[in-house]
PDB file of C-alpha atoms and ligand atoms in Angstrom:
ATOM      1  CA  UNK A1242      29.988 -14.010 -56.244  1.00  0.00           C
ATOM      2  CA  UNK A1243      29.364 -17.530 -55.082  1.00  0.00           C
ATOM      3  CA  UNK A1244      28.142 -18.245 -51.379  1.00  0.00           C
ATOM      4  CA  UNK A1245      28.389 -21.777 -50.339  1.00  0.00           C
ATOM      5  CA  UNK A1246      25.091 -22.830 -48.854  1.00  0.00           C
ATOM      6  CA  UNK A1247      26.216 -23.594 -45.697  1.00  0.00           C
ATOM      7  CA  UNK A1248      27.919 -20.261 -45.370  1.00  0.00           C
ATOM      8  CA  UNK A1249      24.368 -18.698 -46.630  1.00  0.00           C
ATOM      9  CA  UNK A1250      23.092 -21.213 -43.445  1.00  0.00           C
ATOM     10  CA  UNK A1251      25.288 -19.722 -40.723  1.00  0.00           C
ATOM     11  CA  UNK A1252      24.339 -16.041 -42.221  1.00  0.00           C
ATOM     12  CA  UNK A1253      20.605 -16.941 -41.670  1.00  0.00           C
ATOM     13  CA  UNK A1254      21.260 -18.271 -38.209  1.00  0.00           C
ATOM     14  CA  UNK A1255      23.041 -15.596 -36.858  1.00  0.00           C
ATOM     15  CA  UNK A1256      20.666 -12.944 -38.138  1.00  0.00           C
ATOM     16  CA  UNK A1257      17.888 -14.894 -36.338  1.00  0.00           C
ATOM     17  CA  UNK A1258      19.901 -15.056 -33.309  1.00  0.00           C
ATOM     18  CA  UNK A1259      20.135 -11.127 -33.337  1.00  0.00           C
ATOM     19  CA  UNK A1260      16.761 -10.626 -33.739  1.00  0.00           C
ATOM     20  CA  UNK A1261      16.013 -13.125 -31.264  1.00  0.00           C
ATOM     21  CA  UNK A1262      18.312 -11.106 -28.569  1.00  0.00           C
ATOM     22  CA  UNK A1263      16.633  -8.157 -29.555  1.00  0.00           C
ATOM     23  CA  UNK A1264      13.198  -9.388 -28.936  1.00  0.00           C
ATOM     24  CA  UNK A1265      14.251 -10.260 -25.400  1.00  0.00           C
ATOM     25  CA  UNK A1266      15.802  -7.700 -24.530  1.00  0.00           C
ATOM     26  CA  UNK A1267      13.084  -5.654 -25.359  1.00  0.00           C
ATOM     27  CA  UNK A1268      10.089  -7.894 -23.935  1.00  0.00           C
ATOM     28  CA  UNK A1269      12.164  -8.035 -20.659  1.00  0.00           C
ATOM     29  CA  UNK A1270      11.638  -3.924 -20.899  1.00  0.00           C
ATOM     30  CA  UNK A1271       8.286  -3.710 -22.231  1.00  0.00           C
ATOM     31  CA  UNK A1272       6.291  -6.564 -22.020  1.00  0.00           C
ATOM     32  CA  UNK A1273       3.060  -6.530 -20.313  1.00  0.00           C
ATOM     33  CA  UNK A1274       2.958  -6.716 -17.074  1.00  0.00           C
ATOM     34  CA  UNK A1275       7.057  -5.879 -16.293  1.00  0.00           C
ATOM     35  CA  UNK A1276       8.084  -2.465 -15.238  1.00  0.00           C
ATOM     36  CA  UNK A1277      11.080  -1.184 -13.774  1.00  0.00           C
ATOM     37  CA  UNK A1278      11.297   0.241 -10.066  1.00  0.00           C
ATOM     38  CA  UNK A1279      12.597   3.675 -10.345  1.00  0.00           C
ATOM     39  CA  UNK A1280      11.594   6.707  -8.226  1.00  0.00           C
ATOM     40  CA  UNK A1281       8.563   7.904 -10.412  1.00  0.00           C
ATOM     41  CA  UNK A1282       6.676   5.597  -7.669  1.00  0.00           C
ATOM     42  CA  UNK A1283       6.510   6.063  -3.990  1.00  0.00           C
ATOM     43  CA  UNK A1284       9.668   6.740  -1.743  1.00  0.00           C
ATOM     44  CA  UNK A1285      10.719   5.503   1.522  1.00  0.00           C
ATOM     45  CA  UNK A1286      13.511   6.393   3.443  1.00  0.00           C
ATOM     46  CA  UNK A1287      15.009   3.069   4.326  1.00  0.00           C
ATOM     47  CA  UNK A1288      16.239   4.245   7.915  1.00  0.00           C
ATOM     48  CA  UNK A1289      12.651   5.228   8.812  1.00  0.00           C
ATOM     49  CA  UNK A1290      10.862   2.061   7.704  1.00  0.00           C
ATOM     50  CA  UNK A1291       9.455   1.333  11.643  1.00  0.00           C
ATOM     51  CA  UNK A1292       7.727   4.848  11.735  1.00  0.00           C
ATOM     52  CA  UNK A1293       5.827   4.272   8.135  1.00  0.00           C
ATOM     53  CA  UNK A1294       2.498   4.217   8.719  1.00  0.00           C
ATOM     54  CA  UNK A1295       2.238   1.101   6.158  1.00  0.00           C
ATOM     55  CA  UNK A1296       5.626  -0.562   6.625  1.00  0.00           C
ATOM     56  CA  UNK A1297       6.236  -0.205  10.644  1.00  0.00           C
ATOM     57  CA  UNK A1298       3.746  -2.809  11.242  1.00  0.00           C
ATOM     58  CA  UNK A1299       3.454  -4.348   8.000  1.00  0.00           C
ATOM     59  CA  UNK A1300       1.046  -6.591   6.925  1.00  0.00           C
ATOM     60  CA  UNK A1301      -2.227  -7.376   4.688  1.00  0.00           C
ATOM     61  CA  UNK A1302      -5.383  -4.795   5.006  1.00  0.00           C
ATOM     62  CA  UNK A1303      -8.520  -5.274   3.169  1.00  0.00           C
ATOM     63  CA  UNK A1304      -9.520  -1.841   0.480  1.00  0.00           C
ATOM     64  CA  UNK A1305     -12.689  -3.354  -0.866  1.00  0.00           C
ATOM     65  CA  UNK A1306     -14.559  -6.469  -1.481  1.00  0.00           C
ATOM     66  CA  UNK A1307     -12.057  -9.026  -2.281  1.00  0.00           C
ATOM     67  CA  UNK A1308      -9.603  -6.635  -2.789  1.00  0.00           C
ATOM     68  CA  UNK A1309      -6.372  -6.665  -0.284  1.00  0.00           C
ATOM     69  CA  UNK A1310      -2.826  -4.840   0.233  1.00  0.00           C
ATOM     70  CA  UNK A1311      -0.002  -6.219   1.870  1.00  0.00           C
ATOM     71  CA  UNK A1312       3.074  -4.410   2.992  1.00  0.00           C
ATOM     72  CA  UNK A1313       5.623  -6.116   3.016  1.00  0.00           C
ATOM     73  CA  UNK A1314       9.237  -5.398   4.240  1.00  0.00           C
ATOM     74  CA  UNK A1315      12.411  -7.324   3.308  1.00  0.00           C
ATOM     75  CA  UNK A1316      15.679  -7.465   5.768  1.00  0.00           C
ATOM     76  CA  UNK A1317      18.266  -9.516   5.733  1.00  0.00           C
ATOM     77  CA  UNK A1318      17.549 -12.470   5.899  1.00  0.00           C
ATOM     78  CA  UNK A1319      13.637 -12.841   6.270  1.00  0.00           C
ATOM     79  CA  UNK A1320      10.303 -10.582   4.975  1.00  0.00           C
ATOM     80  CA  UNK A1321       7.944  -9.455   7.452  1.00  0.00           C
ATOM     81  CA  UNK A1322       5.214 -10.927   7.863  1.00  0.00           C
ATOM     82  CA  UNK A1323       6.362 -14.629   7.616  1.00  0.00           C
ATOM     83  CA  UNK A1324       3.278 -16.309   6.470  1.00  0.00           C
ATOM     84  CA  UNK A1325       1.525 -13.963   4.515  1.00  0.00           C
ATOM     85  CA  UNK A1326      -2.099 -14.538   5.012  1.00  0.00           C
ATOM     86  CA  UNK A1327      -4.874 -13.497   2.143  1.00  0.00           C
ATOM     87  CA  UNK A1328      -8.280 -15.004   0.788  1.00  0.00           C
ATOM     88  CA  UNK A1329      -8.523 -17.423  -2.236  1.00  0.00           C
ATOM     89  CA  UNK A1330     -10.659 -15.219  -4.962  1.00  0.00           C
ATOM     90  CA  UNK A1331      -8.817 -12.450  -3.879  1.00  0.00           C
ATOM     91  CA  UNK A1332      -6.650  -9.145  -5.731  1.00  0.00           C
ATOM     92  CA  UNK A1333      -3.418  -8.257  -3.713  1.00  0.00           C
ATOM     93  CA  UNK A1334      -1.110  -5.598  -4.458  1.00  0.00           C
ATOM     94  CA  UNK A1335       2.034  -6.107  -2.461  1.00  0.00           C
ATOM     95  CA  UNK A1336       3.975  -3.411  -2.247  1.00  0.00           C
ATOM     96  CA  UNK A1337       7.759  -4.381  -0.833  1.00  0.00           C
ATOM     97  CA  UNK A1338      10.710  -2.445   0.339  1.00  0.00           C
ATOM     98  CA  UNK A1339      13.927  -3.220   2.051  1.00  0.00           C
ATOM     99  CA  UNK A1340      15.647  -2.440   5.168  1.00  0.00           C
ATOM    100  CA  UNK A1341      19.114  -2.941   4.302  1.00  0.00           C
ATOM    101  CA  UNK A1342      20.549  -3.575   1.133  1.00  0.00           C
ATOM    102  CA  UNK A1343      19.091  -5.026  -2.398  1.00  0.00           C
ATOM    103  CA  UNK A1344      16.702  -7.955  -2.379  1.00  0.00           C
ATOM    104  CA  UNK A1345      14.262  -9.678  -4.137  1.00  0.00           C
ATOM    105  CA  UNK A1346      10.652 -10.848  -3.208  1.00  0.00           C
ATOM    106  CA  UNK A1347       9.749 -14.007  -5.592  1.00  0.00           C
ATOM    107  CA  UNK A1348       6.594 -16.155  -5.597  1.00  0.00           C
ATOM    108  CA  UNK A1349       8.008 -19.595  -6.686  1.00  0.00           C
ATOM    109  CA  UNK A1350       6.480 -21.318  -9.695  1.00  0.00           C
ATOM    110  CA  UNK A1351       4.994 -18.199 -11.028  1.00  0.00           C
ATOM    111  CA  UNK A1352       6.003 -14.911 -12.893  1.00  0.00           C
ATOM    112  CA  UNK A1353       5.664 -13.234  -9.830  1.00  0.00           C
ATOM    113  CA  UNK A1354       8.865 -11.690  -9.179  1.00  0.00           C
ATOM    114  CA  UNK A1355      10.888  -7.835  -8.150  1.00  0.00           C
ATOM    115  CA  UNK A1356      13.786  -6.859  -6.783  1.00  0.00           C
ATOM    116  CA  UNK A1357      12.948  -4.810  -3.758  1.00  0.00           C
ATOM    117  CA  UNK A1358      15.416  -1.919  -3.431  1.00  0.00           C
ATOM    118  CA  UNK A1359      16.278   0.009  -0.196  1.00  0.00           C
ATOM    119  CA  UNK A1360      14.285   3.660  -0.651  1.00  0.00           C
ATOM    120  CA  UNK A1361      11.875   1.843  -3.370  1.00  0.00           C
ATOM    121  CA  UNK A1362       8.610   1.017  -3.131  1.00  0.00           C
ATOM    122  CA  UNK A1363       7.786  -2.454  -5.422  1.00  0.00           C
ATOM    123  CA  UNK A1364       4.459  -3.226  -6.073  1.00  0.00           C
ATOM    124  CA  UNK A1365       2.705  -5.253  -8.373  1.00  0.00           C
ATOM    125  CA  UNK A1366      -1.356  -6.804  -8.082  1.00  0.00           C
ATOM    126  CA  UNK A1367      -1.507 -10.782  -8.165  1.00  0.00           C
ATOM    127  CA  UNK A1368      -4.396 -12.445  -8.602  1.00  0.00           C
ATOM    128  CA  UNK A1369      -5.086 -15.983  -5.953  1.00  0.00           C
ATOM    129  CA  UNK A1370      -7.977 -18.205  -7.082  1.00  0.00           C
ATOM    130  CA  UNK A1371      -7.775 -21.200  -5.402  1.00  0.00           C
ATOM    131  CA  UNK A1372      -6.391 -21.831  -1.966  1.00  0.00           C
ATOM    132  CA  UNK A1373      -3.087 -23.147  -1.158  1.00  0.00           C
ATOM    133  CA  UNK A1374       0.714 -23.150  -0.184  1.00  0.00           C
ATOM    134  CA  UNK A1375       3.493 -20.460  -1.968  1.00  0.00           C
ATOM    135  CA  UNK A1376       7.093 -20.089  -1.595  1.00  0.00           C
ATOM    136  CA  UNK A1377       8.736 -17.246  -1.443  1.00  0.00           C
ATOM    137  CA  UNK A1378      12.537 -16.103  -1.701  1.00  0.00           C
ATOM    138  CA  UNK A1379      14.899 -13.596  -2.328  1.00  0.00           C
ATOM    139  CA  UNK A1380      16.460 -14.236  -5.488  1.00  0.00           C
ATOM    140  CA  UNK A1381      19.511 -11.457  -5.239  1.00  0.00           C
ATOM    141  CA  UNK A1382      22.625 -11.993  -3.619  1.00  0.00           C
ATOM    142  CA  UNK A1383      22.099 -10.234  -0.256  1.00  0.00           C
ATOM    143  CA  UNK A1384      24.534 -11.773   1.931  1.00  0.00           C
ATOM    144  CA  UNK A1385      25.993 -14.708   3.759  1.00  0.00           C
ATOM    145  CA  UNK A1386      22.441 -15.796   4.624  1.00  0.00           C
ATOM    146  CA  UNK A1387      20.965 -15.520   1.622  1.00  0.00           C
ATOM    147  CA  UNK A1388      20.087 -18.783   0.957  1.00  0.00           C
ATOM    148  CA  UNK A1389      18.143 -19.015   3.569  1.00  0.00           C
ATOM    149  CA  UNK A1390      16.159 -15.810   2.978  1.00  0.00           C
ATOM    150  CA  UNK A1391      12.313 -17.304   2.553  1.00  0.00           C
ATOM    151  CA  UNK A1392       8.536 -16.344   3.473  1.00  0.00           C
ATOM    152  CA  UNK A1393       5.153 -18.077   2.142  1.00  0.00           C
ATOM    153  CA  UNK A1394       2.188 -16.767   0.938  1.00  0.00           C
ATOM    154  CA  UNK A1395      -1.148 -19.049   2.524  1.00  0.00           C
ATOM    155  CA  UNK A1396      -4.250 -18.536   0.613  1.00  0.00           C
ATOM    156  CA  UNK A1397      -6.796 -19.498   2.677  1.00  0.00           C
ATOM    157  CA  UNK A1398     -10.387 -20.256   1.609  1.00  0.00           C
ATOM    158  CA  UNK A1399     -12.212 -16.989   1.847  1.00  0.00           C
ATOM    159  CA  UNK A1400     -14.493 -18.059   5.061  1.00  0.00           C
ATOM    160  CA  UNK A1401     -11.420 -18.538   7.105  1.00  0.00           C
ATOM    161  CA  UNK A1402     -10.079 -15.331   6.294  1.00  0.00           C
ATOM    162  CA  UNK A1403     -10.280 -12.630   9.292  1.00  0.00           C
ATOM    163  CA  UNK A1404      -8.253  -9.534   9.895  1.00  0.00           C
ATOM    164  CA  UNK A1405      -8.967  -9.700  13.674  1.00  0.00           C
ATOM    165  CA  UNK A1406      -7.183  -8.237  16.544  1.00  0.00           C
ATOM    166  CA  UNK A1407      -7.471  -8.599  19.761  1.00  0.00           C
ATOM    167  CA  UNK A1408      -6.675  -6.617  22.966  1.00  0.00           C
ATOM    168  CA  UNK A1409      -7.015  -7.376  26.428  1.00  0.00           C
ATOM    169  CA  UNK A1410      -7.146  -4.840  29.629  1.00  0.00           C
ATOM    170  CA  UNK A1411      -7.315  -6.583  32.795  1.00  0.00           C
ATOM    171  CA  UNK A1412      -6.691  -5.909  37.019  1.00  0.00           C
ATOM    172  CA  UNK A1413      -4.066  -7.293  38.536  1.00  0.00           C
ATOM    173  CA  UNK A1414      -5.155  -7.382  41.885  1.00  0.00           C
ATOM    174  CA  UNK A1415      -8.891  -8.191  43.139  1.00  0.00           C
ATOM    175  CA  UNK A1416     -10.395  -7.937  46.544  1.00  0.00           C
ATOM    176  CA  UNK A1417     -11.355 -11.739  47.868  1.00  0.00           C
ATOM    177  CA  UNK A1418     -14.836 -10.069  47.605  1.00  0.00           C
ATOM    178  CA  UNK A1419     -14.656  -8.425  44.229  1.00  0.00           C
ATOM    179  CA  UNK A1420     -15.053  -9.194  40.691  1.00  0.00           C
ATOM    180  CA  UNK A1421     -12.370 -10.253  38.066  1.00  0.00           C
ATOM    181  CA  UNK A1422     -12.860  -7.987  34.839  1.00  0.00           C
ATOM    182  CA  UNK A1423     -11.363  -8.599  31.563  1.00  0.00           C
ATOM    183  CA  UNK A1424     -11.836  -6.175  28.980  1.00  0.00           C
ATOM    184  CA  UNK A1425     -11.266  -7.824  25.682  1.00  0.00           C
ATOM    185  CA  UNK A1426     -11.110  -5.125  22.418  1.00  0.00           C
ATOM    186  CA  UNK A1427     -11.465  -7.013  19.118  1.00  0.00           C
ATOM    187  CA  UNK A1428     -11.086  -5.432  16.170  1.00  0.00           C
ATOM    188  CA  UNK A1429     -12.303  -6.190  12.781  1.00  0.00           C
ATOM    189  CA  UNK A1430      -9.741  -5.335   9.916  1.00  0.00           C
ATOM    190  CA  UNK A1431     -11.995  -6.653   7.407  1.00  0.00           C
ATOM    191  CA  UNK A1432     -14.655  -4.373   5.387  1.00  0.00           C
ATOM    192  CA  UNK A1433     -17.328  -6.098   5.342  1.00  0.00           C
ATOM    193  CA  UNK A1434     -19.432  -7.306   8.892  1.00  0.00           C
ATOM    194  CA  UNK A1435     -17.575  -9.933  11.305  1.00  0.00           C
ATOM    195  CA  UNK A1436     -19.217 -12.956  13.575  1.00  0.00           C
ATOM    196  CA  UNK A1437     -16.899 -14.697  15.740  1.00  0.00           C
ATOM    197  CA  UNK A1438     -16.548 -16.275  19.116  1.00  0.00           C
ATOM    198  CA  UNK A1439     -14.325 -15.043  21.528  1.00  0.00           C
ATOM    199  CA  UNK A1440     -13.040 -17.896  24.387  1.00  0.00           C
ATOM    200  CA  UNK A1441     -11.808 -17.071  27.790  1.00  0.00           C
ATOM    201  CA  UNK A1442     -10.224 -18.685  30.907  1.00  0.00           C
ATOM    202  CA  UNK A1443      -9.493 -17.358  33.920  1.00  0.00           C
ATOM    203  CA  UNK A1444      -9.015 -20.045  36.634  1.00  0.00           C
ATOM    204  CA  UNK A1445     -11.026 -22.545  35.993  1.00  0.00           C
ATOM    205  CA  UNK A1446     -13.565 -20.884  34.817  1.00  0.00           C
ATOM    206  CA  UNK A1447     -14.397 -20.808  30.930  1.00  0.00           C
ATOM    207  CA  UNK A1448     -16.387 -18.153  29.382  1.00  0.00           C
ATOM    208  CA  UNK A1449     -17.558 -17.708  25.735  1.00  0.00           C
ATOM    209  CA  UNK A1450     -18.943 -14.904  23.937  1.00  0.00           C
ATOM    210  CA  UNK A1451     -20.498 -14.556  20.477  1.00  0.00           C
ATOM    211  CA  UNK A1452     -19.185 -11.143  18.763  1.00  0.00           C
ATOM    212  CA  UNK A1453     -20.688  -9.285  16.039  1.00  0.00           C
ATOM    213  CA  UNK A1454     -18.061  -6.663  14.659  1.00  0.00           C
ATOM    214  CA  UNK A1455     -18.687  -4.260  12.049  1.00  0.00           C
ATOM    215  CA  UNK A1456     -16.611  -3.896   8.980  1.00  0.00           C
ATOM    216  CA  UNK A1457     -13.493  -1.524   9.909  1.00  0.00           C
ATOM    217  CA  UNK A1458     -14.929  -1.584  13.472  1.00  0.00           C
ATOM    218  CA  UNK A1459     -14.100  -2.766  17.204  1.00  0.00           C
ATOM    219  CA  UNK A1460     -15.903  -3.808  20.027  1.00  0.00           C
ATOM    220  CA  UNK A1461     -15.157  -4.080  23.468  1.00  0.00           C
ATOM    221  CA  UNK A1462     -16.395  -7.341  25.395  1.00  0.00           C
ATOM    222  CA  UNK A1463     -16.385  -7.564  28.925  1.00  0.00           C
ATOM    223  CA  UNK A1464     -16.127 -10.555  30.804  1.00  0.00           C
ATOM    224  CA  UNK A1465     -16.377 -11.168  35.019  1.00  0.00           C
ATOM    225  CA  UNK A1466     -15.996 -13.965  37.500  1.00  0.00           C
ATOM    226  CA  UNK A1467     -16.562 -13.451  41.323  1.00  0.00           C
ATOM    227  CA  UNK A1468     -13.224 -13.566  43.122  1.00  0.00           C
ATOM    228  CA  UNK A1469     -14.696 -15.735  45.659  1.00  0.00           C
ATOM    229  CA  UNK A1470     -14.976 -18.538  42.812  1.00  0.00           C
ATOM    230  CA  UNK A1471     -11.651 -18.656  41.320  1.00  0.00           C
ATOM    231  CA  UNK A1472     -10.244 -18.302  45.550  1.00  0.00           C
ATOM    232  CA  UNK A1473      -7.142 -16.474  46.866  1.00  0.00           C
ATOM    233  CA  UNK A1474      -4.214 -16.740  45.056  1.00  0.00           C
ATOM    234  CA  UNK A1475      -2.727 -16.295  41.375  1.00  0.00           C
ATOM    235  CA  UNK A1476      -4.999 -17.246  38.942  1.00  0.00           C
ATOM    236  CA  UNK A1477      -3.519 -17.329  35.334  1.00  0.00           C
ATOM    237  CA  UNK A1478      -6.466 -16.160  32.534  1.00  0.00           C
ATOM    238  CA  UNK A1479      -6.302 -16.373  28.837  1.00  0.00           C
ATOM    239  CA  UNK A1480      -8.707 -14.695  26.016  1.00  0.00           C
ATOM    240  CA  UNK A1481      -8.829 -16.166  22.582  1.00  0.00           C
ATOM    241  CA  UNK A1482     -10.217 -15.296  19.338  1.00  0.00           C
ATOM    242  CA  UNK A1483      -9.746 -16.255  15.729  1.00  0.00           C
ATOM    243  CA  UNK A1484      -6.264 -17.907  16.275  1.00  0.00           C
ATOM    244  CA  UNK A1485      -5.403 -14.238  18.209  1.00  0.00           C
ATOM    245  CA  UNK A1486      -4.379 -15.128  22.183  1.00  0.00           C
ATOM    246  CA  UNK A1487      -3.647 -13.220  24.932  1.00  0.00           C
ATOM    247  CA  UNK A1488      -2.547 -13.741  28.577  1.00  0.00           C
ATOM    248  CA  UNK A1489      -2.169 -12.400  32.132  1.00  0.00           C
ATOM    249  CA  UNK A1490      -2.373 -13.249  35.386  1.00  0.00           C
ATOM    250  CA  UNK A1491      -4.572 -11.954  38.357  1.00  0.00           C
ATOM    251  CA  UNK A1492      -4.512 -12.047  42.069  1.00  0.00           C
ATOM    252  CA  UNK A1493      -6.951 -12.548  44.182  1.00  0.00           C
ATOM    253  CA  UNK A1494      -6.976 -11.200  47.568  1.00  0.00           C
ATOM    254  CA  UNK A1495      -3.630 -10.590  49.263  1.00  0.00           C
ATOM    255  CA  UNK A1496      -2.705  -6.983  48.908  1.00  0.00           C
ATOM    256  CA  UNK A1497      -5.784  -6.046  47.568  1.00  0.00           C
ATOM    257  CA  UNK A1498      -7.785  -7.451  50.459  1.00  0.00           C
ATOM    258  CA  UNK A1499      -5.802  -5.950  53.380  1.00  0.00           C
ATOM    259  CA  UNK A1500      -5.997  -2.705  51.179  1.00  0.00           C
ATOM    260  CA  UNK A1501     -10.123  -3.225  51.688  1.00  0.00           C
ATOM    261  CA  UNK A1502     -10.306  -4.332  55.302  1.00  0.00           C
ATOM    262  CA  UNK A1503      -7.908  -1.042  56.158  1.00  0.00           C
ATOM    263  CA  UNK A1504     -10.614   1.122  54.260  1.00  0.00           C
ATOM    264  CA  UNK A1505     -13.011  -0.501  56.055  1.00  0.00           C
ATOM    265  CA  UNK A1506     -11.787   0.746  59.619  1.00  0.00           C
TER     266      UNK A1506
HETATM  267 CU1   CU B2848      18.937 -12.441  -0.900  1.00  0.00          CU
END
């Protein structure tokens, strides 16, 4: 039988073509690094994401010397936390779910990419080196907001990096005679020893303290002014620490004072 050559040609190239479709297809199964989310991981019921004790208040956590998790939860149309904050020289496993319906969580410009299904728990470990800015976006069709569905990663160089809280208790009413008292909590996410300064107003008065925390740690700082200093009135007040503020407002005298002269009789 004779075979023109350019019939043998088109035989060759569509072979090739197969086996180029099955080598996808299979890489896109296999290949390292790719897995498929099924329920042989983790669970979540998608109704009862706010009372996880990872996802309700999702975020990144440090596990061990520059070694990080981040929770992350995906709603239409925005992931929680929006920026995502981690150290350059740093290991992250994210782990992603959704709230609603399917979506995807995609680090642009890199093979960083899952869908995040409702009930599923995603996660994959990424490695950041060098600080900087990355996108990130939901690459399934979710819904008429879609488009807009975005988050970034910030890798920050690793002395900039803190996993502080902060929590403030404070009176709302002094004596004319008393003492205003802040009690300012900070907590140190991070596992390895803190040092930070923690900045205060109240008034016009400015306080600073140096703070020492512990790795996984808190420590309460407390900070006074005499009443008589700041005078009667409001006074507004205002603790700050690592990029963390909080605010109140005290008053001095009033209420509280009568309250003290009618002990006094
Ligand atoms: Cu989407």
């Amino acid at each position: 039988m004779n075979v023109h050559s350019y019939e043998k040609l088109w035989l060759v190239a569509a072979m090739l073509l197969i086996v180029g479709f099955i080598a996808t297809i299979t890489y896109g199964s296999v290949g390292i690094g790719i897995a498929m989310i099924d329920d042989s991981q983790e669970t979540i019921d998608p109704n009862e994401i706010s009372d996880h004790e990872d996802f309700g208040d999702p975020g990144v956590e440090q596990v061990a010397e520059n070694e990080y998790e981040a929770h992350v939860v995906a709603r239409s149309f925005a992931f929680r936390p929006d920026p995502i904050e981690v150290p350059a020289n740093s290991d992250v496993t994210f782990y992603v779910t959704s709230g609603d319906v399917i979506h995807s969580f995609s680090v642009v410009g890199t093979n960083v990419n899952t869908m995040v299904i409702p009930g599923e728990i995603s996660s994959m470990t990424v490695e950041f080196d060098d600080p900087g800015e990355y996108g990130v976006i939901c690459n399934e069709y979710c819904g008429s907001g879609h488009h807009g569905m975005e988050s970034q990663i910030q890798v920050v160089p690793e002395n900039e990096f803190d996993l502080t809280e902060l929590a403030v208790e404070a009176d709302e009413s002094v004596a004319a005679d008393g003492e205003v008292t802040l009690t300012a909590t900070v907590t140190n996410g991070l596992v390895e020893t803190h040092e930070t300064t923690l900045e205060a107003e109240i008034g016009d008065e400015t306080l600073e303290e140096e703070v020492t925390i512990d790795g996984s740690d808190s420590e309460a700082v407390t900070l006074t002014v005499d009443a008589a200093t700041l005078g009667e009135g409001e006074h507004d007040w205002s603790v700050a620490v690592d990029g963390e503020t909080e605010r109140g407002d005290v008053t001095v005298g009033s209420d509280a004072d009568t309250d003290t002269e009618g002990n006094d009789d």
